[in-house]
Every structure is written in structure tokens, then in C-alpha cells.
Amino acid sequence: MSLVIGTQEWADAAMQELNSSQIYKEAAKNWEGDMYVIIEPDATFKHRIIGYFDLWHGDCRSASVVKDESEKSPQYTISGSYPIMKQLLEKKLDPVKAMITGKLKVKGNMGQIMRMPRAALEFTNCVSKVDAVFPE
Amino acid sequence: MWYFVCPEVVFGEDALSRLAELPGKSAFIVTDKNMVKLGLVDRVKEQLAQAEIVTDHVFDEVEPDPSLETVRKGSAMMRRSEPDWVVAVGGGSVMDAAKAMRVEYVRPDMPAEEINPFSLGLDLGSRCKLVCVSTTSGTGAEATWAIVLTDTQTETKLGLGSRDVLADIAIVDPALAASMPPQVTADTGMDVLTHGVEGFTSTFKNDISDGLCIRAIQLVFQYLPRAVANGDDMEAREKMHNAACIAGLGFGNSMAALAHSLGHALGTVFHIPHGRAVGLFLPYAIEFIGEGREELWAEIAYAIKQEVPDGSKAVPVLNRALRGLAGSIKQPLSIAEAGVPADQFDRAMSKLIDNAVADSQLVSTLRVPGEAETEKLFRYAYEGKSIDF
Ligand SMILES: [Fe+2]
């Protein structure tokens, strides 16, 4: 059964996906820094979902869902509107292309991202592998 | 949605005279010592003088595989001279360094190593515009928004870039490429070929750049051997100079792929010229990616008039042609042939793997190798063995 995006079960499943992916482990081998993944609401989608992932050298050390951005102060934030996130999770949109065209907004230390662009790509790939649906 | 971006491209005989029409007051020239020695910088200055543009500042210290330190040095000089044009005169190293220097000059808040395609709005042009005068027929850097710099501390190549750093004007004048010695002509020509093939088959390939990539490949097959054999063959020179820019316009808007990742890694560790390194890996990368791009390999083979017999695969046909071309201009077909000693190669393996796996061009590669596969790719390419995994 599909999990619901924005629940702790979903965050747990994403963490498991990251920690069992050899590809992610290799691509993010030197990655240091936690991250928010924010799904912004729009006319058709009322929720604002904030996933928090603590990423360290190819491991995801914790994952949770927070209510308010001020709860944590991660080094990176990736955010996008609901339709964009939906396309990403359905693999209809390449995450790097989405970042280059500004559909996905990235904030944080760009020096690290440019040194290991595949870490961001494989992170998104892993999270989108979770069998999940958006909340009603 | 996707973008196709390009500078104003001025090409063909006498294209350099476009400089005589530039508006503005002062230009800062970025180049290397060889360009000064060959008199090319003087020719650029003469044209700028006709436009009454002052060229008091020439930074001629760009090295092959330019470092972050070189960029810092140049941008510090730029800040003191406050030019309204940066004029890059050279090959890919010079042009990439100039792109990065202009960023640091106009935007001191954006150090070169952070130049990225995700945070746009650098607005460089309102303060200082960029002209790239290309003197090699290779990287196509005059037409791309990519910047490759070397972090000498970590011995890694940084694949940076932003649409904002694109040159305003690209000058593709064959007379400026005429002084390339045969070895450089061959090395840089292999880069053009690799850009064409990878730009046509990357995961970012698109309708707008496809035709450019194919045309560049055709021009390389037709004219590169002639340009290498006889540097005075100005028709071949001009066609190769155009091909480099065309390939730049193509792959610059669709990215490169695996051969570039492997080539960057090898080139950085063993100081092999960029084009030679990526060209060496191209057939191996094609074999590794294989099936997933069968139709596209066949299209390339068709474009260079190589027939794929019914029931056969395109990869061996295409690779025979690629290796034939490379061999005809004395390019190495294996890492061993490139002169890398076996013991040094073994010692460098973990560095090679780390560099290749982290390389930005893997982002647009259809089949991405893991670490174990990357090691195998290097070992097969060392011995010249066909990829069978
Ligand atoms: Fe290249």
C-alpha cells in the first residue's frame, strides 16, 4: 500500500531507501549537511510539506517531517511547487533539469553541490523510489 | 521546458574585425603567454584600438587546466582596472578562466568555485561584457556556459557553469587557429568529435541541439585529418574551427557525458590534454552505454556514411569509424598508448575512480557506472579491451 507523503512513515521509508542504495552511497560519499525538502502549496494543493533529512557521507542519519521551517536550520533547502514535485516523483521530470530551469529551488552551499552534483540527483532518485501518494 | 542559449557568433574570414565595432572604453584581455608570443594578442589590440577601446591590461598567465588561484589573480587585476569588456584570446582554458574572472570581478559575492546553474541573475553584462576569441578548434568554450577549473589542492576538476556566464560575442576566425601545431589540432579535434557524439546522446539531448551535434561530427570526419596533415589547408582549418563552435552550441545546450567524466579524471591526474583524454574514452563509453542508445548510434553512423548491416548493432560500426579516425591522426586508443605507466596507473586508481564518479557530466549520462564498474572501465581502457559488462 502506498504511503502518504508528508507522514513520518514516508520519511522513514525514504531514509531506508537512501541507506540501502549503493549508488547514493557512492555519489554522496563526501556529502556533509542536512536538508529540507519542501513541497509548496498551490491552488490545487493546500498542504505545505517539509521533510527533513540529515545526510552525512552517504548515509541518512535521520529523517522526519516538521511543521514549521524554524524547527531546524539545515544547510540545504530544496523546494518546489506541488505540480513540479509530483512530476519529479513520477519521474516525468529530471531533477537536475528542474534545478537548472528554476522549477526546483536550491539553497545552501553551492560549492559543495557543484563538487558533487550527483549527490543531489541520486538523493532525489532515492526519495522518489518510495511508493507514496500525495495527501488529499 | 528547456533552454537553448548562445552568444552572437561571428565566424569566417576576417571575423576578428568585429572587435573594431565594439562600443565602450576599456577592455581587459585574458590570454596566455603563447598567444602573446604568436602575435595574436597584438592583432586583437589593433582591432580594439580602431574602436578606440583602451587595452592597458593584459593578463597572460592562464595555464592549461586553469586553477582557482589563477582566476582569483585575474579577477583582482580586473577589479583594479574596471574594464567594460573582457576579451578572452585563447583556447578553452583561457576562455573558461576569463568567464570565471568576469564573475568574480562583477560579483565578488560569487567565488568561482560556487558558479552554479541554479542561482541565476548574476547580471554581469550591465557592468562588463565578454568576447571570446577562440584560437583552438576544440572546446567550443566560446559558445558554452560551462566553466571547467582545477582545484589544485584536491587535484579535482570542477565542472561549473551558469547561463549567466555565456559570452556576449564569440569570434570564430579561422586565421586565429592557423598557428595550432598538428598535435594540438589533433587533440582539440577529438574534443569536438566527443562533444558532438555525447551532446547527441546525453540524457539532456534535445531537438534544437541535435542537428548541431550531427553536423559537427560530419565536419570532423571530413576535415580533421586534412587539418592535421596540413596546417596550411585553410579550408580544413575553417571547417574545423566552425565545427568546434557548432559542437559547442550543440553539447553546450545538452551537456556531455561519460567519456568526459572519465577523461576529466584521467586528464587531471596524468596531465593528458583534454581532447586526447576524452577522445580516448569515447569508444569505451559508447560500448558501455550500448543498447540504450542503439538508434542514436545508428543515426550517427548513418550521418558519417557508415552502413550498419541488417541485423547488426550500430556500436561496433560506429566505433570502427571513430577508432579509424583517431588512429589516422595518431591519437592513442588506450591509456597505455597514451603513455601512462602501469604502476602509476595502479597507484592512481582510487583517485581516478573518485574523480570520475564525482564528475558533473555523469548527471547527463544514460548509464551511470558505479565505483566497481568505473574501475573496470579504466582497466579495460588501459588495455584497449572492448567493454563487455
Ligand atoms: Fe570537452
XYZ file of C-alpha atoms and ligand atoms in Angstrom:
526
model
C 0.000 0.000 0.000
C 1.240 3.466 -0.839
C 2.470 5.704 1.954
C 1.304 9.275 2.268
C 3.895 11.941 1.505
C 4.475 14.154 4.495
C 3.962 11.445 7.123
C 6.686 10.027 9.366
C 6.213 6.617 7.691
C 7.053 8.225 4.365
C 10.153 9.891 5.818
C 11.235 6.557 7.341
C 10.782 4.787 4.022
C 12.802 7.465 2.215
C 15.588 7.098 4.776
C 15.595 3.347 4.276
C 15.741 3.817 0.525
C 18.750 6.159 0.873
C 20.580 3.856 3.260
C 20.127 0.810 1.079
C 21.218 2.467 -2.156
C 24.789 1.713 -3.173
C 24.512 4.330 -5.918
C 23.539 7.038 -3.425
C 26.252 5.933 -1.015
C 28.909 6.339 -3.715
C 27.586 9.580 -5.182
C 27.246 11.208 -1.741
C 30.378 9.711 -0.242
C 31.733 13.113 0.752
C 28.434 14.885 1.303
C 28.056 16.711 4.612
C 24.929 18.549 5.547
C 21.261 18.202 6.363
C 18.467 19.199 4.057
C 14.868 20.326 3.912
C 12.720 19.124 1.055
C 9.771 21.482 0.868
C 6.641 20.928 -1.194
C 4.944 24.276 -1.609
C 1.161 24.565 -1.751
C -0.700 25.934 -4.756
C -4.299 26.399 -5.848
C -4.886 22.657 -6.078
C -2.817 21.536 -3.108
C -3.321 23.093 0.300
C -0.576 21.427 2.312
C 2.944 22.658 2.874
C 5.121 19.618 3.455
C 8.571 19.926 4.977
C 10.715 16.811 5.033
C 13.960 16.906 6.967
C 16.915 14.666 6.104
C 20.203 14.532 7.955
C 22.737 13.440 5.348
C 26.292 12.530 6.179
C 28.876 10.828 3.950
C 26.436 8.702 2.022
C 24.206 7.891 4.997
C 20.884 9.309 6.022
C 21.225 9.613 9.797
C 17.649 10.708 10.446
C 14.529 11.718 8.580
C 11.440 13.419 9.843
C 8.611 15.711 8.906
C 8.466 19.113 10.533
C 5.550 21.509 10.830
C 7.490 24.713 10.758
C 10.701 25.600 8.952
C 12.075 27.232 12.090
C 12.264 23.857 13.861
C 15.611 23.061 12.284
C 18.242 25.025 10.434
C 19.538 22.677 7.754
C 22.383 23.610 5.446
C 20.336 22.989 2.311
C 16.810 23.534 1.155
C 15.287 22.124 -1.998
C 11.802 23.401 -2.666
C 9.272 23.162 -5.428
C 5.597 23.563 -6.071
C 3.232 20.625 -5.830
C 2.909 20.037 -9.620
C 6.699 20.065 -10.010
C 7.239 17.688 -7.094
C 4.560 15.418 -8.491
C 6.296 15.281 -11.873
C 9.610 14.591 -10.166
C 8.263 11.773 -8.052
C 6.573 10.286 -11.099
C 9.931 10.515 -12.903
C 8.466 12.745 -15.585
C 10.995 15.453 -14.801
C 14.767 15.217 -14.407
C 15.737 16.745 -11.043
C 18.861 18.447 -12.352
C 16.952 19.916 -15.282
C 14.302 21.083 -12.822
C 17.010 22.821 -10.797
C 18.620 24.404 -13.870
C 15.311 25.762 -15.104
C 14.493 27.077 -11.630
C 11.454 24.838 -11.162
C 13.205 23.398 -8.153
C 14.842 25.973 -5.946
C 18.086 25.084 -4.226
C 19.552 26.994 -1.320
C 22.758 26.291 0.553
C 26.475 25.978 -0.003
C 26.729 25.845 -3.793
C 30.417 24.984 -3.613
C 29.574 21.564 -2.194
C 26.705 20.944 -4.622
C 28.945 21.794 -7.586
C 31.594 19.412 -6.285
C 29.138 16.561 -6.089
C 26.109 17.300 -8.234
C 25.250 13.626 -8.372
C 24.629 13.558 -4.631
C 21.613 15.825 -5.154
C 20.486 13.829 -8.170
C 20.738 10.428 -6.503
C 19.095 11.791 -3.344
C 16.058 12.791 -5.380
C 16.102 9.484 -7.210
C 16.035 7.580 -3.925
C 13.291 9.645 -2.347
C 11.183 9.265 -5.461
C 11.541 5.484 -5.309
C 9.299 5.378 -2.243
C 5.867 4.158 -3.220
C 3.896 7.148 -1.988
C 0.939 9.357 -2.804
C 0.227 12.979 -2.002
C -2.266 13.674 0.794
C -5.820 14.596 -0.227
C 10.899 23.080 -20.632
C 14.498 23.710 -21.527
C 16.727 26.487 -22.818
C 18.897 26.986 -25.840
C 21.314 29.826 -25.232
C 24.088 31.123 -27.439
C 26.215 34.202 -27.993
C 26.336 36.296 -31.140
C 28.613 34.125 -33.286
C 30.851 35.927 -35.770
C 32.609 33.381 -37.967
C 34.666 33.021 -41.098
C 37.441 35.044 -42.644
C 38.035 38.428 -41.016
C 35.610 37.722 -38.157
C 38.132 39.357 -35.843
C 37.238 42.754 -37.301
C 34.001 42.575 -35.291
C 36.145 43.877 -32.414
C 36.643 47.161 -34.259
C 32.920 47.833 -33.923
C 32.585 47.379 -30.182
C 31.225 50.240 -28.125
C 32.791 51.089 -24.773
C 36.024 52.470 -23.358
C 38.288 49.784 -21.999
C 38.989 46.104 -22.429
C 40.813 43.642 -20.225
C 42.496 40.894 -22.211
C 42.759 37.401 -20.739
C 45.172 35.129 -22.539
C 48.336 33.035 -22.200
C 51.993 33.654 -22.953
C 51.889 31.669 -26.172
C 49.133 33.845 -27.658
C 51.220 36.930 -26.879
C 54.275 35.321 -28.484
C 52.351 34.349 -31.608
C 51.261 37.956 -32.029
C 47.565 37.141 -31.707
C 47.106 39.482 -28.757
C 48.586 42.327 -30.814
C 46.103 41.618 -33.586
C 43.265 41.790 -31.094
C 44.609 45.040 -29.677
C 44.842 46.579 -33.167
C 41.169 45.878 -33.778
C 40.144 47.223 -30.390
C 42.212 50.359 -30.990
C 40.128 51.050 -34.078
C 37.120 51.098 -31.788
C 39.034 53.466 -29.503
C 38.975 50.918 -26.744
C 41.897 51.107 -24.349
C 43.690 47.815 -23.663
C 46.187 48.638 -20.974
C 45.665 45.447 -19.050
C 46.615 42.044 -20.348
C 46.527 39.035 -18.059
C 48.653 36.431 -19.831
C 49.110 33.904 -17.056
C 46.365 31.407 -17.802
C 47.820 27.896 -17.675
C 46.407 24.734 -19.250
C 43.700 23.437 -16.850
C 43.417 26.803 -15.095
C 43.298 26.830 -11.320
C 41.099 28.729 -8.896
C 44.182 30.715 -7.864
C 44.729 31.931 -11.426
C 41.109 33.051 -11.581
C 41.496 34.930 -8.290
C 44.614 36.668 -9.555
C 42.962 37.757 -12.789
C 39.764 38.968 -11.150
C 41.751 41.011 -8.620
C 43.507 42.737 -11.521
C 40.171 43.311 -13.231
C 38.779 44.996 -10.151
C 41.664 47.440 -10.259
C 41.312 48.212 -13.970
C 37.462 48.269 -14.113
C 37.033 47.288 -17.776
C 33.712 47.304 -19.596
C 34.827 44.413 -21.801
C 36.688 41.231 -21.038
C 38.277 39.839 -24.180
C 39.461 36.234 -23.928
C 42.045 35.281 -26.540
C 42.925 31.599 -26.479
C 41.601 28.088 -26.184
C 39.245 26.532 -23.661
C 41.472 27.153 -20.660
C 41.744 30.857 -21.371
C 38.058 31.256 -22.179
C 36.915 29.341 -19.094
C 39.268 31.316 -16.868
C 38.000 34.577 -18.390
C 34.371 33.574 -17.800
C 35.108 32.890 -14.144
C 37.218 36.027 -13.686
C 34.409 38.197 -15.002
C 32.041 36.652 -12.455
C 34.408 37.357 -9.572
C 35.033 40.862 -10.896
C 31.399 41.882 -11.244
C 30.095 39.723 -8.388
C 32.667 39.490 -5.581
C 29.963 37.647 -3.613
C 30.216 34.691 -6.031
C 33.597 32.939 -5.807
C 34.443 30.932 -8.915
C 34.018 27.542 -7.236
C 30.389 28.379 -6.486
C 29.353 29.380 -10.004
C 26.302 27.223 -10.496
C 23.418 26.911 -12.898
C 20.785 27.034 -10.156
C 21.043 30.578 -8.846
C 20.608 32.846 -11.823
C 20.515 36.603 -12.034
C 24.216 37.443 -11.854
C 23.587 40.314 -14.259
C 27.176 40.518 -15.437
C 26.585 42.244 -18.757
C 25.358 45.562 -17.444
C 28.772 46.190 -15.920
C 31.084 44.215 -18.191
C 30.562 42.203 -21.363
C 32.570 39.235 -22.594
C 34.018 38.460 -26.025
C 35.614 35.081 -26.608
C 38.134 34.955 -29.431
C 38.782 31.282 -29.962
C 42.253 30.238 -31.101
C 41.851 26.467 -30.965
C 39.290 24.359 -32.754
C 38.235 22.266 -29.797
C 36.367 23.089 -26.633
C 33.734 25.326 -28.155
C 34.002 27.287 -24.905
C 33.276 30.448 -26.882
C 29.723 29.158 -27.259
C 29.044 27.354 -23.977
C 28.139 28.397 -20.453
C 30.324 25.743 -18.888
C 33.481 26.528 -16.943
C 35.984 23.831 -16.061
C 38.504 24.819 -13.411
C 41.020 22.813 -11.426
C 41.214 22.724 -7.675
C 44.934 22.138 -7.279
C 44.585 21.355 -3.558
C 42.369 18.331 -4.146
C 43.549 17.543 -7.720
C 39.996 17.646 -8.998
C 38.272 19.287 -11.919
C 35.329 21.467 -11.041
C 32.552 21.361 -13.610
C 30.944 24.742 -13.032
C 28.696 26.935 -15.096
C 25.698 29.180 -15.409
C 23.760 30.553 -18.336
C 24.739 33.966 -16.984
C 28.423 33.447 -17.818
C 27.889 32.905 -21.545
C 29.967 35.189 -23.777
C 28.142 38.060 -25.429
C 30.127 37.617 -28.632
C 32.026 34.587 -29.924
C 34.618 35.236 -32.600
C 35.426 32.204 -34.722
C 38.051 33.441 -37.155
C 39.996 30.632 -38.853
C 43.138 32.770 -39.169
C 43.495 32.661 -35.402
C 43.506 28.882 -35.349
C 46.058 28.585 -38.147
C 49.030 28.506 -35.804
C 47.969 25.346 -33.968
C 50.640 22.660 -34.351
C 49.461 19.270 -35.694
C 49.387 17.624 -32.259
C 47.157 20.340 -30.818
C 44.967 20.253 -33.922
C 44.507 16.505 -33.430
C 43.903 16.687 -29.665
C 41.395 19.510 -29.861
C 39.680 17.919 -32.842
C 38.989 14.822 -30.752
C 37.250 17.080 -28.252
C 34.953 18.386 -30.988
C 34.120 14.841 -32.002
C 33.380 13.832 -28.422
C 31.173 16.875 -27.894
C 29.187 16.008 -30.982
C 28.663 12.379 -30.041
C 27.967 12.994 -26.353
C 25.789 16.037 -26.956
C 23.686 13.960 -29.345
C 23.260 11.069 -26.932
C 23.220 12.573 -23.418
C 20.060 12.425 -21.344
C 19.665 16.183 -21.909
C 19.690 15.811 -25.709
C 17.057 17.886 -27.430
C 15.695 18.777 -30.850
C 17.426 22.137 -31.014
C 20.938 20.870 -30.322
C 20.732 17.512 -32.157
C 21.361 18.875 -35.638
C 24.313 20.929 -34.467
C 25.939 17.884 -32.891
C 25.473 15.768 -36.005
C 26.847 18.466 -38.300
C 29.889 18.894 -36.093
C 30.597 15.140 -36.244
C 30.343 15.200 -40.037
C 32.732 18.131 -40.329
C 35.263 16.413 -38.059
C 35.267 13.247 -40.166
C 35.625 15.262 -43.324
C 38.174 17.861 -42.304
C 40.113 16.889 -39.174
C 42.577 14.542 -40.939
C 43.251 17.257 -43.508
C 43.786 19.952 -40.871
C 46.215 17.697 -39.000
C 48.103 16.638 -42.122
C 48.495 20.141 -43.487
C 48.108 23.141 -41.214
C 48.114 25.433 -44.237
C 44.945 23.843 -45.585
C 42.816 26.851 -44.721
C 39.588 25.282 -45.899
C 40.083 22.431 -43.421
C 41.119 24.915 -40.717
C 37.995 26.985 -41.236
C 35.688 23.972 -41.272
C 37.233 22.603 -38.061
C 37.033 25.993 -36.400
C 33.350 26.170 -37.285
C 32.854 22.554 -36.207
C 34.245 23.325 -32.754
C 31.819 26.190 -32.307
C 28.896 24.208 -33.721
C 29.636 21.332 -31.345
C 29.878 23.863 -28.513
C 26.465 25.249 -29.389
C 25.155 21.682 -29.505
C 26.585 19.994 -26.438
C 26.601 23.273 -24.530
C 22.838 23.046 -24.548
C 22.593 19.317 -23.974
C 25.649 18.501 -21.825
C 28.385 15.943 -22.346
C 28.513 12.506 -20.745
C 30.588 9.547 -19.577
C 33.638 9.984 -21.837
C 34.059 13.459 -20.390
C 33.818 12.188 -16.805
C 36.478 9.550 -17.418
C 38.578 11.946 -19.493
C 38.459 14.670 -16.847
C 39.588 12.174 -14.208
C 42.474 10.814 -16.275
C 43.499 14.206 -17.608
C 43.694 15.775 -14.163
C 45.825 13.043 -12.649
C 48.139 12.391 -15.601
C 48.065 15.808 -17.294
C 46.852 14.481 -20.608
C 45.347 17.176 -22.879
C 41.578 17.321 -22.549
C 40.640 16.386 -26.107
C 43.050 13.458 -26.238
C 41.725 12.131 -22.924
C 38.020 12.369 -23.717
C 38.523 11.128 -27.272
C 40.369 8.098 -25.940
C 37.392 7.136 -23.767
C 34.685 7.830 -26.324
C 34.505 4.337 -27.898
C 34.570 2.700 -24.446
C 31.799 4.990 -23.207
C 29.745 4.149 -26.286
C 30.221 0.424 -25.664
C 29.287 0.820 -22.004
C 26.144 2.840 -22.691
C 25.387 0.462 -25.553
C 21.847 -0.753 -26.170
C 20.058 2.152 -24.534
C 21.116 4.420 -27.349
C 21.142 1.936 -30.248
C 19.021 4.112 -32.529
C 21.167 7.149 -31.911
C 24.447 5.334 -32.539
C 22.891 4.176 -35.811
C 21.909 7.739 -36.671
C 25.456 8.921 -36.118
C 26.832 6.062 -38.217
C 24.385 6.963 -40.971
C 25.438 10.620 -40.806
C 29.062 9.672 -41.474
C 28.058 7.262 -44.229
C 28.795 4.058 -42.334
C 26.386 1.298 -43.096
C 25.028 -0.824 -40.262
C 24.268 -4.196 -41.875
C 20.776 -5.598 -41.284
C 20.612 -7.485 -38.044
C 23.831 -5.946 -36.738
C 24.355 -3.458 -33.945
C 25.492 0.091 -34.604
C 28.094 0.290 -31.823
C 30.846 -1.752 -33.492
C 30.267 0.030 -36.802
C 30.447 3.445 -35.204
C 33.440 2.557 -33.053
C 35.351 1.200 -36.022
C 34.902 4.570 -37.693
C 35.827 6.517 -34.556
C 38.927 4.444 -33.904
C 39.854 4.628 -37.569
C 39.741 8.396 -37.462
C 41.648 8.588 -34.166
C 44.299 6.187 -35.453
C 44.710 8.164 -38.670
C 45.715 11.244 -36.667
C 47.890 9.246 -34.271
C 45.672 9.555 -31.230
C 46.069 6.896 -28.527
C 43.382 4.209 -28.480
C 44.177 3.035 -24.960
C 45.500 4.564 -21.748
C 48.683 2.520 -22.164
C 49.152 4.026 -25.615
C 48.699 7.459 -24.067
C 51.933 6.788 -22.228
C 50.667 6.182 -18.700
C 52.990 3.695 -16.934
C 51.168 0.687 -15.449
C 52.493 1.149 -11.919
C 51.482 4.796 -11.789
C 48.097 3.904 -13.201
C 47.538 1.316 -10.473
C 48.595 3.700 -7.749
C 46.247 6.389 -9.038
C 43.230 4.101 -9.369
C 41.285 5.194 -6.304
C 41.833 8.853 -7.205
C 40.692 8.174 -10.768
C 37.539 6.461 -9.552
C 36.739 9.195 -7.029
C 37.179 11.905 -9.642
C 35.163 10.140 -12.311
C 32.268 9.229 -10.019
C 32.015 12.807 -8.738
C 32.225 14.384 -12.192
C 29.309 16.587 -13.152
C 28.978 15.093 -16.631
C 27.665 11.843 -15.185
C 24.486 13.738 -14.386
C 23.570 13.583 -18.069
C 24.900 10.086 -18.807
C 22.318 7.477 -19.747
C 24.027 4.586 -17.991
C 25.960 5.663 -14.919
C 28.694 3.302 -13.722
C 29.141 2.636 -10.009
C 32.608 2.583 -8.478
C 33.298 -1.042 -9.342
C 32.221 -0.533 -12.957
C 34.235 2.672 -13.173
C 37.366 0.796 -12.140
C 36.658 -1.829 -14.787
C 36.124 0.870 -17.398
C 39.517 2.349 -16.575
C 41.224 -1.043 -16.651
C 39.647 -2.061 -19.947
C 40.549 1.298 -21.452
C 44.101 0.858 -20.194
C 44.493 -2.378 -22.084
C 42.365 -1.422 -25.056
C 39.773 -4.125 -24.376
C 36.189 -3.897 -25.590
C 33.648 -3.290 -22.833
C 31.699 -6.494 -22.191
C 29.828 -5.680 -18.992
Fe 35.343 18.645 -23.980
